[in-house]
Short mmCIF file of C-alpha atoms in Angstrom, two decimals:
data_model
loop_
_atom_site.label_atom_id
_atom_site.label_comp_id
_atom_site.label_asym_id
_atom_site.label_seq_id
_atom_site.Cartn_x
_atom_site.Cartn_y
_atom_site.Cartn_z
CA UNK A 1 99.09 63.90 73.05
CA UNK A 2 101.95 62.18 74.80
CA UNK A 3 105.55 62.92 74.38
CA UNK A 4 107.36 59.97 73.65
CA UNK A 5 110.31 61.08 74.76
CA UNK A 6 109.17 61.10 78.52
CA UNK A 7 107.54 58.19 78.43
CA UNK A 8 111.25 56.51 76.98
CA UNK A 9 112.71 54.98 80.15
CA UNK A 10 116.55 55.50 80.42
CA UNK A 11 118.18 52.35 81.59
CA UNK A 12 121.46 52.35 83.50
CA UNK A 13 124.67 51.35 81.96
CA UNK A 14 126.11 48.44 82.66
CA UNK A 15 129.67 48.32 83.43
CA UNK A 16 131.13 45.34 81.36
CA UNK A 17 134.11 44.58 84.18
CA UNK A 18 131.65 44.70 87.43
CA UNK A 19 129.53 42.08 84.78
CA UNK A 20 132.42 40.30 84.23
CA UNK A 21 133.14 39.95 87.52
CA UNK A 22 129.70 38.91 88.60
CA UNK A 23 129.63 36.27 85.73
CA UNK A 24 132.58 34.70 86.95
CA UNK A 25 132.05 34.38 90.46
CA UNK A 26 128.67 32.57 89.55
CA UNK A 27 129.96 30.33 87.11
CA UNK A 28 132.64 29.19 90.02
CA UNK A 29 130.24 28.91 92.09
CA UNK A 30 127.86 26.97 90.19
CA UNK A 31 130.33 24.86 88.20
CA UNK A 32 133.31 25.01 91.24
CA UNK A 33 132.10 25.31 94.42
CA UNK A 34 134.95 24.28 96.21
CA UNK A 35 136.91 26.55 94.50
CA UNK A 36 134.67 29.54 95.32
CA UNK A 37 135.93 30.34 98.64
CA UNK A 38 139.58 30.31 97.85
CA UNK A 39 139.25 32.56 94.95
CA UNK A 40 137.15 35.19 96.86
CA UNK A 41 139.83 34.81 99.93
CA UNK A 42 142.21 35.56 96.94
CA UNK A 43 141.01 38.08 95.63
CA UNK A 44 140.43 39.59 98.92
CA UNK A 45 144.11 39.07 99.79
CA UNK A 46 145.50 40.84 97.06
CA UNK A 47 143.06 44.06 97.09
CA UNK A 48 143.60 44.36 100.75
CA UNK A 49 147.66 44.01 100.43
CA UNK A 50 147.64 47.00 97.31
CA UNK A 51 144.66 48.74 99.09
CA UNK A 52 147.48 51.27 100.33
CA UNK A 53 148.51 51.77 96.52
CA UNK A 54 144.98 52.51 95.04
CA UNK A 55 144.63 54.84 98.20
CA UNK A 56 147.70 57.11 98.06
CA UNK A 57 147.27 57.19 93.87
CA UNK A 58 143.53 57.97 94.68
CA UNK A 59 144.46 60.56 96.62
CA UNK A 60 146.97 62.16 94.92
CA UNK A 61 145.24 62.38 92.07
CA UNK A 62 142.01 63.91 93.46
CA UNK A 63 144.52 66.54 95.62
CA UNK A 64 146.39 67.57 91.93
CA UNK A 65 142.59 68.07 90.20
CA UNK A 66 141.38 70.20 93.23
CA UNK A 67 144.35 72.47 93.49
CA UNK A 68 145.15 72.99 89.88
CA UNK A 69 148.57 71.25 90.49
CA UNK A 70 148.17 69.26 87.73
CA UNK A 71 149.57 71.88 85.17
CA UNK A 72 152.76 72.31 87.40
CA UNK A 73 153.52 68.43 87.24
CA UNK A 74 152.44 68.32 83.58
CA UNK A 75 154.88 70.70 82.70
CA UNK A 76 157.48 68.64 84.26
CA UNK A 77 156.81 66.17 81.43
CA UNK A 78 157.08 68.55 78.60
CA UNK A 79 159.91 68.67 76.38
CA UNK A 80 162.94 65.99 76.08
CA UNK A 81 160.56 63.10 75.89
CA UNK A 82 163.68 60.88 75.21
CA UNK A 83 165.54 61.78 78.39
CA UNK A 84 161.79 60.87 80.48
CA UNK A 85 161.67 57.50 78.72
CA UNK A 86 165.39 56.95 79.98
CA UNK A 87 164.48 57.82 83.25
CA UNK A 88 161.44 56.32 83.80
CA UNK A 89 162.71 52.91 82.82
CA UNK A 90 165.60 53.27 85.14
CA UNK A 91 163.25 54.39 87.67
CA UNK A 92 161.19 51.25 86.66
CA UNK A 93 163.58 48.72 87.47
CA UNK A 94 164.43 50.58 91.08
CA UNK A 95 160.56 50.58 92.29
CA UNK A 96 159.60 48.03 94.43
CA UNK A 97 156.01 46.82 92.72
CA UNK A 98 154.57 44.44 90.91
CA UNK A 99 152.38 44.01 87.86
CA UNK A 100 149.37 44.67 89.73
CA UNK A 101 150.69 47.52 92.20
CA UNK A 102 152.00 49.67 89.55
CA UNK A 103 148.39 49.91 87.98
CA UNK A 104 147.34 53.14 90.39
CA UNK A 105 150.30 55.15 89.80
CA UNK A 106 150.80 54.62 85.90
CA UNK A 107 146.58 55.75 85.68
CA UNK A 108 147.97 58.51 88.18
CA UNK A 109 150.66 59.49 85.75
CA UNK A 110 147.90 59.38 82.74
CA UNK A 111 145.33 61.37 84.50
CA UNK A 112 148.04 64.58 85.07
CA UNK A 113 149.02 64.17 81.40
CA UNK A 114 152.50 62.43 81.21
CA UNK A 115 153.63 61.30 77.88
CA UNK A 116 152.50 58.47 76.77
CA UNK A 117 156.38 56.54 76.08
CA UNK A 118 157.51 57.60 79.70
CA UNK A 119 154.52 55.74 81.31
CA UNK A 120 154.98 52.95 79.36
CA UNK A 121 158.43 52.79 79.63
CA UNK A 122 158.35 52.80 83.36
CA UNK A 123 154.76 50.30 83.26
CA UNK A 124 157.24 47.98 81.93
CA UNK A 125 160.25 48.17 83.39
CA UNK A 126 158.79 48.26 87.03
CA UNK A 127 157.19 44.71 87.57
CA UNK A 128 160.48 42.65 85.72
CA UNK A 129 162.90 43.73 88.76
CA UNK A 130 163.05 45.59 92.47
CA UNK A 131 165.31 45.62 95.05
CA UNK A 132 164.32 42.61 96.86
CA UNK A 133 163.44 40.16 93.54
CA UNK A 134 167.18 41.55 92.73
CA UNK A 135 168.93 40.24 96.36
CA UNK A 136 166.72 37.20 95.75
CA UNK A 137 167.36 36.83 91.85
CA UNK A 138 171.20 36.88 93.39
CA UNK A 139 170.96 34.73 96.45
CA UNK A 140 169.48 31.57 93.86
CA UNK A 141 170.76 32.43 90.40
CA UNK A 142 173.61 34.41 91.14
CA UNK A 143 175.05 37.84 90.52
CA UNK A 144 175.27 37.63 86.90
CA UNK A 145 172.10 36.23 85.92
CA UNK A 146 170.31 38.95 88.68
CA UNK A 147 172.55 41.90 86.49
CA UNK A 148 171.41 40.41 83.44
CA UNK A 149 167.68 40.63 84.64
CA UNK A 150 168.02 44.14 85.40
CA UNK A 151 169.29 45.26 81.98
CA UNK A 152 166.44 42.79 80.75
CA UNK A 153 164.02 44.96 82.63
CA UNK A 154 165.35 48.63 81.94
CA UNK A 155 165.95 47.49 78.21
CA UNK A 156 162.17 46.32 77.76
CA UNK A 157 161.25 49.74 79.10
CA UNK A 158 163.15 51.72 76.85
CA UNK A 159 162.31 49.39 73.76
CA UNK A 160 158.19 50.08 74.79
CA UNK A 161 158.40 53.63 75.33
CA UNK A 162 160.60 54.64 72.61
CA UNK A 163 157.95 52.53 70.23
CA UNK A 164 155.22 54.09 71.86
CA UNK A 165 156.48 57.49 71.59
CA UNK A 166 156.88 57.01 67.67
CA UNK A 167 153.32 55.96 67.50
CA UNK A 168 152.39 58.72 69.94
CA UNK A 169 151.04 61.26 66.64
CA UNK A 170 148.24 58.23 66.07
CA UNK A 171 144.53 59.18 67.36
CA UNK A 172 144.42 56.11 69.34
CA UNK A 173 146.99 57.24 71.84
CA UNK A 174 145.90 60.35 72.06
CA UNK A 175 145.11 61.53 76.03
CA UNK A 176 144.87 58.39 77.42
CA UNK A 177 141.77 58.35 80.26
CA UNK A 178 141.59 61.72 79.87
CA UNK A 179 138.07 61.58 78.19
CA UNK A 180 136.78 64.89 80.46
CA UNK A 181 139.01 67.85 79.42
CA UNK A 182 136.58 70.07 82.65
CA UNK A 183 137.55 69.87 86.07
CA UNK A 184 134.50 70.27 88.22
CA UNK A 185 131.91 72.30 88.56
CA UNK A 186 128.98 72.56 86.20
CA UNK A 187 128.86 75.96 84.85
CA UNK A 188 130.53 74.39 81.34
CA UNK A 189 133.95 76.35 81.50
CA UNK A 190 136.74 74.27 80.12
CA UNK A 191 139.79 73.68 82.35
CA UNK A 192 138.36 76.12 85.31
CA UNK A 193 141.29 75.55 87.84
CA UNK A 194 144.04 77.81 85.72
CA UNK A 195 146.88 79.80 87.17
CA UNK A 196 148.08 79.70 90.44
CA UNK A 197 147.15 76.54 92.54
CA UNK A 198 145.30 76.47 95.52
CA UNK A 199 146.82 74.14 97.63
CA UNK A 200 144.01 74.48 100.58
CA UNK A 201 141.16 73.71 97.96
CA UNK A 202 138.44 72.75 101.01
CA UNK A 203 138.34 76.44 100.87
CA UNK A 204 136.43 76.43 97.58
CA UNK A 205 133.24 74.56 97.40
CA UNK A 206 133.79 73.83 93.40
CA UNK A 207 137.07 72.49 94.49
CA UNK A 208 135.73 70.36 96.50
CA UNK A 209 133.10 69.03 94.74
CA UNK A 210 136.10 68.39 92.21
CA UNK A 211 138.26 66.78 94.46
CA UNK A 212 134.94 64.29 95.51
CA UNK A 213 134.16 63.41 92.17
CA UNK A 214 138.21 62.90 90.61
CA UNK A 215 138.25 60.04 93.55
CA UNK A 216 135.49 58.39 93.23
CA UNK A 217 136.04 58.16 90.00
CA UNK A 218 139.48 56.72 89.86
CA UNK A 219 138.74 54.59 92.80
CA UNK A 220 135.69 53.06 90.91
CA UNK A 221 138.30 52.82 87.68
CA UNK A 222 141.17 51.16 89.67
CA UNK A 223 139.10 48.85 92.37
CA UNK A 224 136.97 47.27 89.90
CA UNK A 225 139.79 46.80 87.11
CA UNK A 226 141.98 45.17 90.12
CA UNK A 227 139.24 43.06 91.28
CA UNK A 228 138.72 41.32 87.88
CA UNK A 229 142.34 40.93 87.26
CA UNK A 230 142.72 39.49 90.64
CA UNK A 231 139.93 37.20 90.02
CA UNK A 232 141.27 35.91 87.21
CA UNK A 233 144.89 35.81 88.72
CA UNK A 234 143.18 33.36 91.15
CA UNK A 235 141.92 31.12 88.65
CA UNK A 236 144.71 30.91 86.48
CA UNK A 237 146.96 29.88 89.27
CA UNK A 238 144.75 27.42 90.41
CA UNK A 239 144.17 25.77 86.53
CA UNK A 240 147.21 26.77 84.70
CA UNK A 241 150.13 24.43 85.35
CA UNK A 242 153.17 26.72 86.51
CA UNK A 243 155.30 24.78 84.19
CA UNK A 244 153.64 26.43 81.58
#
């Protein structure tokens, strides 16, 4: 007799940004053809200028899983939440990146386990004012309206991550994209890389395999996230009147 559940075919997942991505790029090209080129040359633009972004988050993040680091840096998060929402909404309106370019290092932030408020605090604070949009913000609008801007910014941040801090005891913020409590390997220990870090983890062949896998990951998570949000960046800009 034949077992039914060999002969069941498993099909691949599909990846519902990728698709969207896909979808869109034919539909420009079938319906907008002369509009195809200069959204791909877009997109292209803008994921090669915050390449160096996704790369050093990529990175860092795949380096902090290998070692173990991660539980020294999450421990810099614990305890006075309030003063880490201050800070990181200050810190937010000092960093030099936009809406796009801050993407990497708040997943970065998430993926070593810092609260909630303080990433969202600084997520929001960051891509309303910088050093240079503040010298420009002065040189047209003047001093004032440029100070203004900058408590406009840091105020935002604090108003999101205090708010998301008080919501922080509902399930649905709970460990944000940190769906896989194991680190590597595959003999089904939770959390294997405890204690002490080990800062040379090429050393360790489970290391490595962990520090392979936590960037491929994340660079899957943040190139094809950027790439659809670039995409339809390039679109909007090109459609939406920026009177609107």
């Amino acid at each position: 007799m034949t077992d039914l559940s060999q002969s069941t075919r498993q099909f691949p997942k599909i990846d519902g940004a990728f698709t969207a991505i896909i979808v869109i790029y034919i539909c420009v090209a079938l319906f907008l053809p002369a509009e195809f080129g200069a959204t791909l040359g877009f997109t292209a633009n803008a994921m090669t200028s915050t390449a160096p972004f996704i790369i050093f988050a990529v990175l860092a993040v795949a380096y902090l899983k290998a070692t173990g680091a991660e539980t020294l840096l999450a421990r810099a998060f614990e305890g006075a939440q309030t003063r880490m929402i201050v800070l990181a909404a200050l810190l937010g309106g000092l960093s030099p990146f936009c809406s796009c370019e801050v993407i990497p290092f708040i997943a970065a932030l998430l993926a070593v386990g810092a609260p909630l408020g303080a990433v969202m605090a600084f997520w929001l604070s960051s891509p309303l004012m910088d050093p240079a949009m503040f010298a420009i913000t002065s040189g047209t609008l003047g001093f004032d309206f440029a100070i203004a801007k900058t408590i406009a910014a840091v105020g935002l941040g604090l108003f999101g991550g205090f708010v998301t801090m008080a919501l922080s005891n509902n399930p649905v913020f709970v460990d944000p994209l940190r769906e896989k409590p194991k680190v590597g390997g595959c003999c089904g220990v939770k959390a294997p890389f405890q204690g002490k870090p080990v800062w040379a983890f090429w050393q360790d062949s489970e290391r490595k395999l962990a520090f392979r896998d936590t960037a491929v990951e994340n660079a899957v998570f943040l190139t094809k996230w950027l790439l659809l949000a670039y995409t339809i960046e390039a679109l909007m800009i090109r459609f939406i009147p920026a009177e609107w």
